[in-house]
Short mmCIF file of C-alpha atoms and ligand atoms in Angstrom, two decimals:
data_model
loop_
_atom_site.label_atom_id
_atom_site.label_comp_id
_atom_site.label_asym_id
_atom_site.label_seq_id
_atom_site.Cartn_x
_atom_site.Cartn_y
_atom_site.Cartn_z
CA MET A 726 -6.80 2.88 39.86
CA SER A 727 -6.39 3.75 35.78
CA VAL A 728 -3.74 1.98 34.20
CA SER A 729 -1.07 4.13 32.72
CA PHE A 730 1.30 3.44 30.12
CA SER A 731 4.38 3.54 32.14
CA MET A 732 3.27 1.11 34.36
CA LEU A 733 2.99 -1.17 31.76
CA GLY A 734 6.57 -1.41 31.62
CA LEU A 735 7.43 0.75 28.34
CA GLY A 736 10.47 3.24 28.46
CA THR A 737 10.51 7.10 28.47
CA GLU A 738 11.03 7.32 24.24
CA ILE A 739 8.03 5.47 23.91
CA ILE A 740 6.09 7.19 26.51
CA ASN A 741 7.14 10.68 25.34
CA ALA A 742 5.99 9.69 21.77
CA LEU A 743 2.63 8.55 23.08
CA VAL A 744 2.19 12.14 25.03
CA GLU A 745 2.88 14.00 21.97
CA GLN A 746 0.21 11.82 20.04
CA GLY A 747 -2.29 12.59 22.92
CA TYR A 748 -2.67 9.07 24.17
CA GLU A 749 -3.62 9.54 27.87
CA GLN A 750 -4.09 6.00 28.84
CA PRO A 751 -4.13 2.43 27.24
CA THR A 752 -7.53 0.86 25.53
CA PRO A 753 -8.29 -2.42 27.19
CA ILE A 754 -6.31 -4.69 24.52
CA GLN A 755 -3.25 -2.63 25.32
CA ALA A 756 -3.33 -2.84 28.82
CA ALA A 757 -3.70 -6.54 28.51
CA ALA A 758 -1.45 -7.23 25.33
CA ILE A 759 1.45 -4.85 26.45
CA PRO A 760 3.20 -6.78 29.59
CA LYS A 761 2.54 -9.92 27.97
CA ALA A 762 4.23 -8.92 24.67
CA LEU A 763 6.86 -7.51 26.84
CA ALA A 764 7.78 -10.44 28.62
CA GLY A 765 8.16 -12.24 25.20
CA HIS A 766 4.89 -14.45 25.03
CA ASP A 767 3.51 -15.40 21.75
CA LEU A 768 -0.13 -13.95 21.74
CA ILE A 769 -3.47 -14.50 19.92
CA ALA A 770 -5.73 -11.65 20.49
CA ALA A 771 -9.31 -10.84 19.44
CA ALA A 772 -9.18 -7.47 18.54
CA GLN A 773 -10.53 -5.13 15.54
CA THR A 774 -9.04 -2.23 14.16
CA GLY A 775 -10.58 0.71 16.37
CA THR A 776 -9.53 -0.84 19.78
CA GLY A 777 -6.11 0.17 19.49
CA LYS A 778 -4.64 -3.03 18.57
CA THR A 779 -1.71 -1.53 16.44
CA ALA A 780 -0.44 -0.08 19.21
CA ALA A 781 -0.94 -3.13 21.57
CA PHE A 782 1.45 -4.94 19.32
CA MET A 783 4.19 -2.00 18.14
CA LEU A 784 4.65 -0.41 21.65
CA PRO A 785 6.06 -3.96 23.43
CA SER A 786 8.05 -4.40 20.13
CA LEU A 787 9.74 -1.38 20.12
CA GLU A 788 10.46 -1.10 23.63
CA ARG A 789 11.93 -5.07 22.99
CA LEU A 790 13.79 -3.99 19.80
CA LYS A 791 15.11 -0.43 21.16
CA ARG A 792 18.44 -2.47 22.38
CA TYR A 793 19.16 -2.63 18.72
CA ALA A 794 18.78 1.04 18.03
CA ASN A 795 21.83 2.62 16.67
CA PRO A 796 22.51 5.75 14.51
CA SER A 797 24.99 3.59 12.16
CA ALA A 798 24.56 4.41 8.38
CA SER A 799 25.68 0.86 7.80
CA PRO A 800 22.95 -1.14 6.02
CA ALA A 801 24.29 -4.35 8.17
CA MET A 802 23.63 -2.74 11.43
CA HIS A 803 19.99 -2.35 10.39
CA PRO A 804 18.60 -6.08 9.62
CA VAL A 805 15.17 -6.65 9.50
CA ARG A 806 13.94 -7.53 13.12
CA MET A 807 10.05 -7.41 12.96
CA LEU A 808 7.83 -8.33 10.20
CA VAL A 809 4.12 -7.00 10.46
CA LEU A 810 2.13 -8.66 7.74
CA THR A 811 -1.42 -7.14 6.97
CA PRO A 812 -4.04 -7.86 4.45
CA THR A 813 -4.54 -4.47 2.63
CA ARG A 814 -2.05 -1.66 1.64
CA GLU A 815 -4.47 0.81 3.39
CA LEU A 816 -3.70 -1.26 6.31
CA ALA A 817 -0.02 -1.73 5.69
CA SER A 818 0.31 2.21 4.99
CA GLN A 819 -1.66 2.86 8.48
CA ILE A 820 0.59 0.93 10.52
CA ASN A 821 3.62 2.37 9.37
CA THR A 822 2.16 5.92 9.74
CA ASN A 823 1.35 5.04 13.55
CA THR A 824 4.63 3.37 13.72
CA GLN A 825 6.15 6.49 12.60
CA ASN A 826 4.35 8.34 15.23
CA TYR A 827 5.52 5.45 18.26
CA ILE A 828 9.11 5.11 16.80
CA LYS A 829 10.10 9.11 16.86
CA HIS A 830 12.62 8.96 19.67
CA LEU A 831 14.14 5.44 18.85
CA PRO A 832 17.03 5.52 16.29
CA LEU A 833 15.24 2.73 14.70
CA ARG A 834 14.17 2.40 10.82
CA HIS A 835 11.00 1.06 9.57
CA THR A 836 9.18 0.74 5.85
CA VAL A 837 6.07 -0.24 4.25
CA LEU A 838 5.78 -2.67 1.32
CA PHE A 839 2.83 -3.06 -0.87
CA GLY A 840 1.73 -3.61 -4.61
CA GLY A 841 0.29 -1.73 -6.74
CA VAL A 842 3.34 0.93 -6.92
CA ASN A 843 6.77 0.82 -8.07
CA MET A 844 9.00 -1.37 -6.30
CA ASP A 845 12.49 0.79 -6.77
CA LYS A 846 11.71 2.90 -3.70
CA GLN A 847 10.92 0.09 -1.36
CA THR A 848 14.09 -1.94 -2.53
CA GLU A 849 15.88 0.97 -1.78
CA SER A 850 14.91 1.36 1.49
CA LEU A 851 15.56 -2.12 2.27
CA ARG A 852 18.87 -2.34 0.81
CA ALA A 853 19.84 0.64 3.33
CA GLY A 854 18.64 -1.71 5.98
CA CYS A 855 15.44 -1.21 8.06
CA GLU A 856 14.53 -2.71 11.46
CA ILE A 857 10.63 -2.80 11.15
CA VAL A 858 9.11 -3.99 7.56
CA VAL A 859 5.23 -3.67 7.43
CA ALA A 860 4.01 -5.41 4.41
CA THR A 861 1.15 -6.94 2.32
CA VAL A 862 1.93 -10.67 1.56
CA GLY A 863 2.24 -10.70 -1.85
CA ARG A 864 4.76 -7.37 -2.29
CA LEU A 865 6.40 -9.14 0.52
CA LEU A 866 7.34 -12.31 -1.42
CA ASP A 867 8.20 -10.48 -4.58
CA HIS A 868 11.10 -8.78 -2.62
CA VAL A 869 12.18 -11.74 -1.04
CA LYS A 870 12.09 -13.66 -4.87
CA GLN A 871 13.97 -10.55 -5.84
CA LYS A 872 16.33 -11.27 -2.60
CA ASN A 873 16.05 -7.61 -1.33
CA ILE A 874 15.13 -8.87 1.94
CA GLN A 875 16.76 -11.24 4.26
CA LEU A 876 14.29 -12.30 6.87
CA ASN A 877 17.13 -14.32 9.15
CA LYS A 878 17.38 -12.14 11.81
CA VAL A 879 13.25 -11.75 12.24
CA GLU A 880 12.63 -11.59 16.07
CA ILE A 881 9.11 -10.70 15.95
CA VAL A 882 6.35 -11.27 13.55
CA VAL A 883 3.12 -9.77 13.58
CA LEU A 884 -0.17 -11.41 11.73
CA ASP A 885 -2.36 -8.61 11.56
CA GLU A 886 -6.19 -9.23 10.88
CA ALA A 887 -5.29 -12.50 10.30
CA ASP A 888 -8.61 -13.61 9.58
CA ARG A 889 -8.84 -11.34 6.82
CA MET A 890 -5.53 -12.60 5.14
CA LEU A 891 -7.22 -16.03 5.31
CA ASP A 892 -10.67 -14.83 3.69
CA MET A 893 -8.63 -13.02 0.99
CA GLY A 894 -7.08 -16.63 0.29
CA PHE A 895 -3.53 -15.56 1.68
CA ILE A 896 -2.72 -18.69 3.50
CA ASP A 897 -0.42 -20.57 1.26
CA ASP A 898 1.73 -17.23 1.31
CA ILE A 899 1.69 -16.61 5.08
CA ARG A 900 2.59 -20.18 5.85
CA THR A 901 5.79 -19.67 2.95
CA ILE A 902 6.76 -16.73 4.65
CA MET A 903 6.30 -17.84 8.40
CA ARG A 904 8.67 -21.04 7.51
CA MET A 905 11.45 -18.58 6.33
CA LEU A 906 11.85 -16.83 9.83
CA PRO A 907 14.02 -18.05 12.47
CA LYS A 908 12.36 -20.74 14.73
CA THR A 909 13.26 -18.84 17.70
CA ARG A 910 11.23 -15.83 17.67
CA GLN A 911 7.97 -14.07 18.94
CA THR A 912 4.59 -14.28 17.15
CA LEU A 913 1.78 -11.74 17.76
CA LEU A 914 -1.64 -13.06 16.01
CA PHE A 915 -4.45 -10.31 15.77
CA SER A 916 -7.89 -11.59 14.36
CA ALA A 917 -11.43 -10.64 14.79
CA THR A 918 -12.73 -14.49 14.55
CA PHE A 919 -11.18 -17.76 15.39
CA SER A 920 -11.78 -20.15 12.67
CA PRO A 921 -10.36 -23.76 12.51
CA GLU A 922 -8.16 -22.47 9.93
CA ILE A 923 -6.96 -19.73 12.53
CA ARG A 924 -6.23 -22.06 15.34
CA LYS A 925 -4.37 -24.29 13.19
CA LEU A 926 -2.18 -21.50 12.01
CA ALA A 927 -1.33 -20.44 15.53
CA GLN A 928 -1.07 -24.52 16.59
CA ASP A 929 1.40 -24.51 13.55
CA PHE A 930 3.34 -21.80 13.92
CA MET A 931 3.42 -20.54 17.42
CA GLN A 932 4.56 -21.46 20.76
CA GLN A 933 2.15 -21.71 23.76
CA PRO A 934 0.59 -18.42 22.97
CA GLU A 935 -1.40 -16.74 25.82
CA LYS A 936 -4.95 -16.02 24.51
CA ILE A 937 -5.88 -12.20 25.06
CA GLU A 938 -9.58 -11.52 24.57
CA VAL A 939 -10.74 -8.02 25.70
CA ALA A 940 -14.56 -7.98 26.54
CA ALA A 941 -14.27 -4.24 26.30
CA GLN A 942 -14.04 -4.78 22.25
CA ASN A 943 -17.74 -3.80 23.19
CA ALA A 944 -16.70 -0.57 24.78
CA THR A 945 -15.46 1.04 21.69
CA ASN A 946 -18.44 0.63 19.71
CA ALA A 947 -21.00 1.32 22.47
CA ASN A 948 -20.09 4.60 21.71
CA VAL A 949 -22.10 4.60 18.54
CA GLU A 950 -25.47 4.98 18.19
CA GLN A 951 -27.15 3.01 15.44
CA HIS A 952 -30.23 3.81 13.72
CA ILE A 953 -32.16 2.09 11.23
CA ILE A 954 -34.57 4.05 9.07
CA ALA A 955 -36.76 2.01 6.53
CA VAL A 956 -37.14 4.05 2.98
CA ASP A 957 -38.11 3.05 -0.49
CA ALA A 958 -34.98 2.30 -2.79
CA HIS A 959 -35.73 4.99 -5.05
CA ARG A 960 -35.73 7.47 -2.42
CA LYS A 961 -32.32 6.93 -0.73
CA ARG A 962 -30.36 9.02 -2.92
CA GLU A 963 -32.33 12.30 -1.66
CA LEU A 964 -32.61 11.24 1.70
CA LEU A 965 -29.07 10.21 1.93
CA GLU A 966 -28.35 14.25 0.64
CA ARG A 967 -30.85 15.28 3.20
CA LEU A 968 -28.92 13.62 6.18
CA ILE A 969 -25.82 14.80 5.35
CA LYS A 970 -27.02 18.52 4.88
CA TYR A 971 -29.32 18.76 7.41
CA LEU A 972 -27.51 17.04 10.28
CA ARG A 973 -24.33 19.10 9.06
CA MET A 974 -21.82 16.08 8.95
CA PRO A 975 -18.55 17.55 8.86
CA GLN A 976 -17.37 14.28 7.41
CA VAL A 977 -18.82 10.95 6.68
CA ILE A 978 -18.24 7.67 5.20
CA VAL A 979 -20.86 6.21 2.87
CA PHE A 980 -20.90 2.39 2.34
CA CYS A 981 -21.93 0.64 -0.78
CA LYS A 982 -22.45 -2.84 -1.57
CA THR A 983 -20.92 -2.73 -5.02
CA LYS A 984 -18.22 -0.56 -6.77
CA GLN A 985 -21.44 0.29 -9.46
CA SER A 986 -23.46 1.84 -6.31
CA ALA A 987 -20.20 3.43 -4.99
CA GLU A 988 -19.70 5.57 -8.46
CA MET A 989 -23.18 6.02 -8.92
CA VAL A 990 -23.75 7.64 -5.56
CA THR A 991 -20.46 9.41 -5.67
CA ARG A 992 -21.58 11.22 -8.96
CA ASP A 993 -25.23 11.73 -7.49
CA LEU A 994 -23.61 13.65 -4.42
CA MET A 995 -21.50 15.52 -6.54
CA SER A 996 -23.97 16.41 -8.88
CA ARG A 997 -25.79 17.58 -5.14
CA GLU A 998 -22.43 20.15 -4.76
CA LEU A 999 -20.85 18.01 -2.03
CA SER A 1000 -17.27 17.22 -1.90
CA VAL A 1001 -17.28 13.35 -2.71
CA SER A 1002 -14.99 10.73 -3.75
CA ALA A 1003 -14.83 7.20 -3.87
CA ILE A 1004 -12.40 4.79 -3.00
CA HIS A 1005 -13.31 0.63 -4.40
CA GLY A 1006 -11.63 -1.85 -5.99
CA ASP A 1007 -11.55 -0.32 -9.35
CA LYS A 1008 -9.64 2.85 -7.99
CA THR A 1009 -5.64 2.68 -8.48
CA GLN A 1010 -3.55 2.33 -5.63
CA GLN A 1011 -2.52 5.99 -6.11
CA ALA A 1012 -6.08 7.24 -6.43
CA ARG A 1013 -7.37 5.77 -3.23
CA LEU A 1014 -4.55 6.92 -0.88
CA GLU A 1015 -4.67 10.50 -2.41
CA THR A 1016 -8.46 10.35 -1.94
CA LEU A 1017 -7.78 9.04 1.43
CA ALA A 1018 -5.27 11.69 2.48
CA LYS A 1019 -7.74 14.15 1.32
CA PHE A 1020 -10.24 12.90 3.62
CA LYS A 1021 -8.03 12.72 6.55
CA GLU A 1022 -6.60 16.31 6.23
CA GLY A 1023 -10.67 17.33 5.94
CA SER A 1024 -10.96 18.74 2.51
CA LEU A 1025 -13.25 16.00 1.31
CA ARG A 1026 -16.49 15.88 3.11
CA VAL A 1027 -18.07 12.72 1.76
CA LEU A 1028 -16.16 9.49 1.56
CA VAL A 1029 -17.76 6.64 -0.62
CA ALA A 1030 -16.42 3.11 0.14
CA THR A 1031 -17.09 -0.36 -0.51
CA ASP A 1032 -16.50 -3.05 2.02
CA VAL A 1033 -13.37 -4.27 0.56
CA ALA A 1034 -11.51 -0.92 0.38
CA ALA A 1035 -12.74 0.33 3.58
CA ARG A 1036 -11.21 -2.68 5.63
CA GLY A 1037 -9.01 -1.09 8.32
CA LEU A 1038 -9.47 2.35 7.14
CA ASP A 1039 -8.59 4.39 10.24
CA ILE A 1040 -9.94 7.85 10.61
CA ALA A 1041 -9.73 9.53 13.83
CA GLU A 1042 -12.91 10.79 15.27
CA LEU A 1043 -15.09 10.13 12.32
CA PRO A 1044 -18.47 11.20 13.82
CA PHE A 1045 -20.79 9.50 11.31
CA VAL A 1046 -21.09 6.74 8.83
CA ILE A 1047 -24.06 5.77 6.46
CA ASN A 1048 -24.81 2.62 5.19
CA TYR A 1049 -26.37 3.54 1.84
CA GLU A 1050 -26.96 -0.13 1.02
CA MET A 1051 -26.87 -2.99 4.13
CA PRO A 1052 -23.72 -5.32 3.56
CA THR A 1053 -24.24 -8.51 2.31
CA GLN A 1054 -22.87 -10.08 5.50
CA ALA A 1055 -23.69 -9.25 8.71
CA GLU A 1056 -20.47 -9.05 9.85
CA ASP A 1057 -19.09 -6.37 7.94
CA TYR A 1058 -21.86 -4.17 9.49
CA VAL A 1059 -19.93 -4.29 12.69
CA HIS A 1060 -16.82 -3.57 10.96
CA ARG A 1061 -18.62 -0.53 9.35
CA ILE A 1062 -20.07 1.02 11.89
CA GLY A 1063 -16.38 0.63 13.64
CA ARG A 1064 -15.43 3.25 11.51
CA THR A 1065 -16.86 6.16 13.93
CA GLY A 1066 -16.80 5.89 17.95
CA ARG A 1067 -13.06 5.18 17.91
CA ALA A 1068 -10.82 4.71 20.58
CA GLY A 1069 -13.63 6.25 23.33
CA ALA A 1070 -14.88 9.09 20.69
CA ASN A 1071 -18.80 9.06 20.02
CA GLY A 1072 -20.16 8.36 16.81
CA VAL A 1073 -23.31 7.74 14.69
CA ALA A 1074 -24.09 4.98 12.45
CA ILE A 1075 -27.18 5.31 10.24
CA SER A 1076 -28.08 2.53 7.74
CA LEU A 1077 -30.93 3.05 4.85
CA MET A 1078 -32.91 0.11 4.53
CA GLN A 1079 -34.97 -0.69 1.97
CA ALA A 1080 -37.41 -3.49 1.50
CA ASP A 1081 -35.68 -6.36 0.19
CA GLU A 1082 -32.65 -5.47 2.84
CA GLU A 1083 -34.92 -6.52 5.64
CA LYS A 1084 -33.63 -10.00 5.66
CA MET A 1085 -30.03 -8.28 6.28
CA TYR A 1086 -31.39 -6.43 9.09
CA HIS A 1087 -32.41 -9.22 10.97
CA ALA A 1088 -29.69 -10.83 10.45
CA ILE A 1089 -27.80 -8.10 11.83
CA ASN A 1090 -29.75 -8.11 14.88
CA ALA A 1091 -29.10 -12.24 15.32
CA LEU A 1092 -25.12 -11.60 14.97
CA THR A 1093 -25.08 -8.88 17.26
CA GLY A 1094 -27.84 -9.88 19.83
CA ASN A 1095 -29.57 -6.54 19.48
CA HIS A 1096 -32.63 -5.36 18.39
CA LEU A 1097 -32.17 -2.22 16.94
CA PRO A 1098 -35.43 -0.43 16.18
CA VAL A 1099 -36.47 0.90 12.95
CA SER A 1100 -37.38 4.16 12.16
CA ARG A 1101 -38.90 6.67 9.06
CA ILE A 1102 -38.44 9.98 8.22
CA GLU A 1103 -41.39 12.27 7.56
CA GLY A 1104 -41.39 12.67 3.70
CA PHE A 1105 -39.58 9.44 3.06
CA GLU A 1106 -41.91 6.88 4.27
CA PRO A 1107 -41.59 3.83 2.77
CA HIS A 1108 -44.52 1.83 1.28
CA TRP A 1109 -43.85 -1.48 2.98
CA GLN A 1110 -44.09 -2.72 6.36
CA ILE A 1111 -41.44 -4.43 8.02
CA GLY A 1112 -41.96 -8.09 8.25
CA GLU A 1113 -44.23 -8.18 5.38
CA ARG A 1114 -41.90 -9.42 2.67
CA GLN A 1115 -39.98 -11.25 5.87
CA ALA A 1116 -43.12 -13.53 6.30
CA ALA A 1117 -43.54 -14.47 2.77
CA HIS A 1118 -39.59 -15.20 2.90
CA THR A 1119 -39.88 -17.34 5.88
CA ALA A 1120 -42.57 -19.36 4.40
CA MET A 1121 -40.91 -19.70 0.80
CA ASN A 1122 -37.44 -20.25 1.86
CA GLU A 1123 -37.38 -22.14 5.02
CA GLN A 1124 -34.37 -23.94 3.84
CA GLU A 1125 -31.93 -20.79 3.63
CA ASN A 1126 -33.28 -19.36 6.48
CA LYS A 1127 -31.99 -22.39 8.34
CA GLN A 1128 -28.71 -22.28 6.72
CA GLU A 1129 -28.41 -18.50 7.83
CA SER A 1130 -29.47 -19.35 11.46
CA LYS A 1131 -26.24 -22.21 11.45
CA ARG A 1132 -24.12 -19.79 9.88
CA VAL A 1133 -24.43 -17.16 12.35
CA ALA A 1134 -24.32 -19.62 15.25
CA ARG A 1135 -21.18 -20.51 13.50
CA VAL A 1136 -19.91 -17.07 13.81
CA ARG A 1137 -21.07 -16.68 17.29
CA ARG A 1138 -19.26 -19.97 18.34
CA GLN A 1139 -15.97 -18.61 16.49
CA ASN A 1140 -15.92 -15.49 18.54
CA GLN A 1141 -17.03 -17.51 21.65
CA ILE A 1142 -19.94 -15.94 22.29
CA SER A 1143 -22.60 -17.43 24.53
CA PRO A 1144 -26.05 -17.85 22.59
CA ASN A 1145 -27.32 -15.29 25.54
CA LYS A 1146 -24.52 -12.82 25.27
CA PRO A 1147 -24.74 -10.08 22.78
CA TYR A 1148 -22.20 -10.26 20.52
CA GLN A 1149 -21.04 -7.10 19.66
CA PRO A 1150 -22.07 -3.67 19.94
CA ALA A 1151 -23.24 -4.54 23.09
CA ASN A 1152 -26.52 -3.04 24.30
CA VAL A 1153 -26.66 0.31 22.53
CA THR A 1154 -28.76 2.82 23.54
CA ILE A 1155 -30.48 4.62 20.77
CA ASN A 1156 -30.77 8.07 22.20
CA HIS A 1157 -31.85 10.42 19.34
CA ASP A 1158 -31.60 13.71 21.21
CA SER A 1159 -27.46 12.85 21.82
CA VAL A 1160 -27.29 12.71 18.21
CA LEU A 1161 -27.57 16.44 18.16
CA GLN A 1162 -25.79 16.90 21.55
CA ASN A 1163 -22.50 14.63 19.71
CA ASN A 1164 -22.96 17.42 17.04
CA ARG A 1165 -22.83 20.28 19.64
CA ARG A 1166 -20.07 18.58 21.45
CA ARG A 1167 -18.03 18.85 18.57
CA GLY A 1168 -18.70 22.62 18.22
CA ARG A 1169 -19.95 22.45 14.80
CA GLU A 1170 -23.70 22.21 15.20
CA ARG A 1171 -25.88 24.25 17.45
CA ARG A 1172 -28.92 24.25 15.73
CA THR A 1173 -31.98 22.07 16.50
CA CYS A 1174 -32.34 19.30 13.72
CA ALA A 1175 -35.55 18.84 12.95
CA LEU A 1176 -35.21 15.84 10.48
CA PHE A 1177 -33.90 13.76 13.52
CA GLN A 1178 -36.07 15.62 16.45
CA ALA A 1179 -39.48 15.54 14.65
CA ASN A 1180 -39.06 12.33 13.08
CA PHE A 1181 -36.76 9.95 14.75
CA GLY A 1182 -38.76 7.90 17.74
CA VAL A 1183 -41.30 6.71 15.00
CA HIS A 1184 -40.76 3.05 15.11
CA PHE A 1185 -42.84 0.14 13.44
P1 AMP B 1744 -6.20 0.89 15.75
O1 AMP B 1744 -6.98 -0.12 16.53
O2 AMP B 1744 -4.56 0.47 16.12
O3 AMP B 1744 -6.49 0.99 14.59
O4 AMP B 1744 -6.45 2.28 16.39
C1 AMP B 1744 -7.38 3.46 16.52
C2 AMP B 1744 -7.35 4.64 16.70
O5 AMP B 1744 -7.02 4.69 18.07
C3 AMP B 1744 -5.80 4.83 16.05
O6 AMP B 1744 -6.42 6.28 15.39
C4 AMP B 1744 -4.93 5.42 17.20
O7 AMP B 1744 -3.95 6.56 17.05
C5 AMP B 1744 -5.83 5.55 18.28
N1 AMP B 1744 -5.52 4.90 19.61
C6 AMP B 1744 -4.66 3.68 19.93
N2 AMP B 1744 -4.38 3.70 20.98
C7 AMP B 1744 -5.08 4.99 21.95
C8 AMP B 1744 -5.03 5.39 23.03
N3 AMP B 1744 -4.49 4.82 23.96
N4 AMP B 1744 -5.53 6.58 23.49
C9 AMP B 1744 -5.93 7.31 22.31
N5 AMP B 1744 -6.10 6.94 21.13
C10 AMP B 1744 -5.36 5.58 20.90
#
């Protein structure tokens, strides 16, 4: 029997909002987390963006806070009851948008605080009174310093993407904020990995937390077909254009390793008459949000992004992701391909691998427990063989390789993955024809695509 939202203990106001959103049934993380959070437990949950984790913490919290819902205009009637801390502005803004959708039928107020924009509007909404505050750490502390916000009535705190916040160096700020909160409260911590630092944080600030691990974290990504294409570096730009145009990608995120290459790829695609824009660390917050909005409404076909800028992006039903360059860390590959195949939809992730990126390809296989087949495209055959550099590299850099294996083993341990179990995504089937079927299902591509049909499946 499948689980429904009403079976989880959510009230009609929230259920109705979910129906309007088109949510039919809870995702695994929601089914596991909602009843426990409703019961008031502290939770530590392993879940990444794309698994439905926002609703997993927001829905039970709204249900618990709805007893405070009131239409009064008085700020005193709307103290901050819930605080959601996030690593990036984009994630904060996405959580706020989701909250807006879930809260529709409840007279509770919510707002979002992030840096890079003027504080006045944020101050205004805080002063007017607001039960739910979604914030990046730095900007929240700015408001605390200016006494724009009182945290003494907070009952629920969420640390979202806690591992990311620690990676970004926010640990001291998080601790400062946690100390400002009332001792009696519910703490919900979401993190993709469980490093010793995360465990320490949980130990210091949580009360007998219940742990939630959803094996089906893999299920979302099992919907992602993964293709690795070996190609020479100087042919990548042309191949990128071919893939976007020949596969008639309605929309795609193209990942680059650096801001510079993101800019270069953007200019190149522009000159090839594709509607494209980039988000990376050198863009202003305003520009990033505008680009994202355009991409979401569909008026932009290609979004070029670096790893940091793309963290936590939630774009519904994105059919394609292309790794123009392999990431610097194998974990980022998992995050990148998680941009597609979200919440049950199908997706395709294509990685363009040049000779010196082969090492990363092996690291990705080691981390995910997969053996992704490598393909080549006719007319773009590389002038190198897989394994050739790796052999030389192994001989030269045994020490470095040992360190990398240790690091991978550590990540697997932190994620509590047994050495024999694939990490994520699990056993992805590479089915080349289904690339086309995916497109057909979306009703956007009815032609046969010669590029994939003729050339995929040519493995080294
Ligand atoms: P998140 O992991 O919170 O970033 O959510 C990823 C995407 O899945 C968002 O676009 C949500 O709107 C969507 N989503 C979350 N829960 C469900 C659900 N139960 N059914 C359908 N879509 C969902």
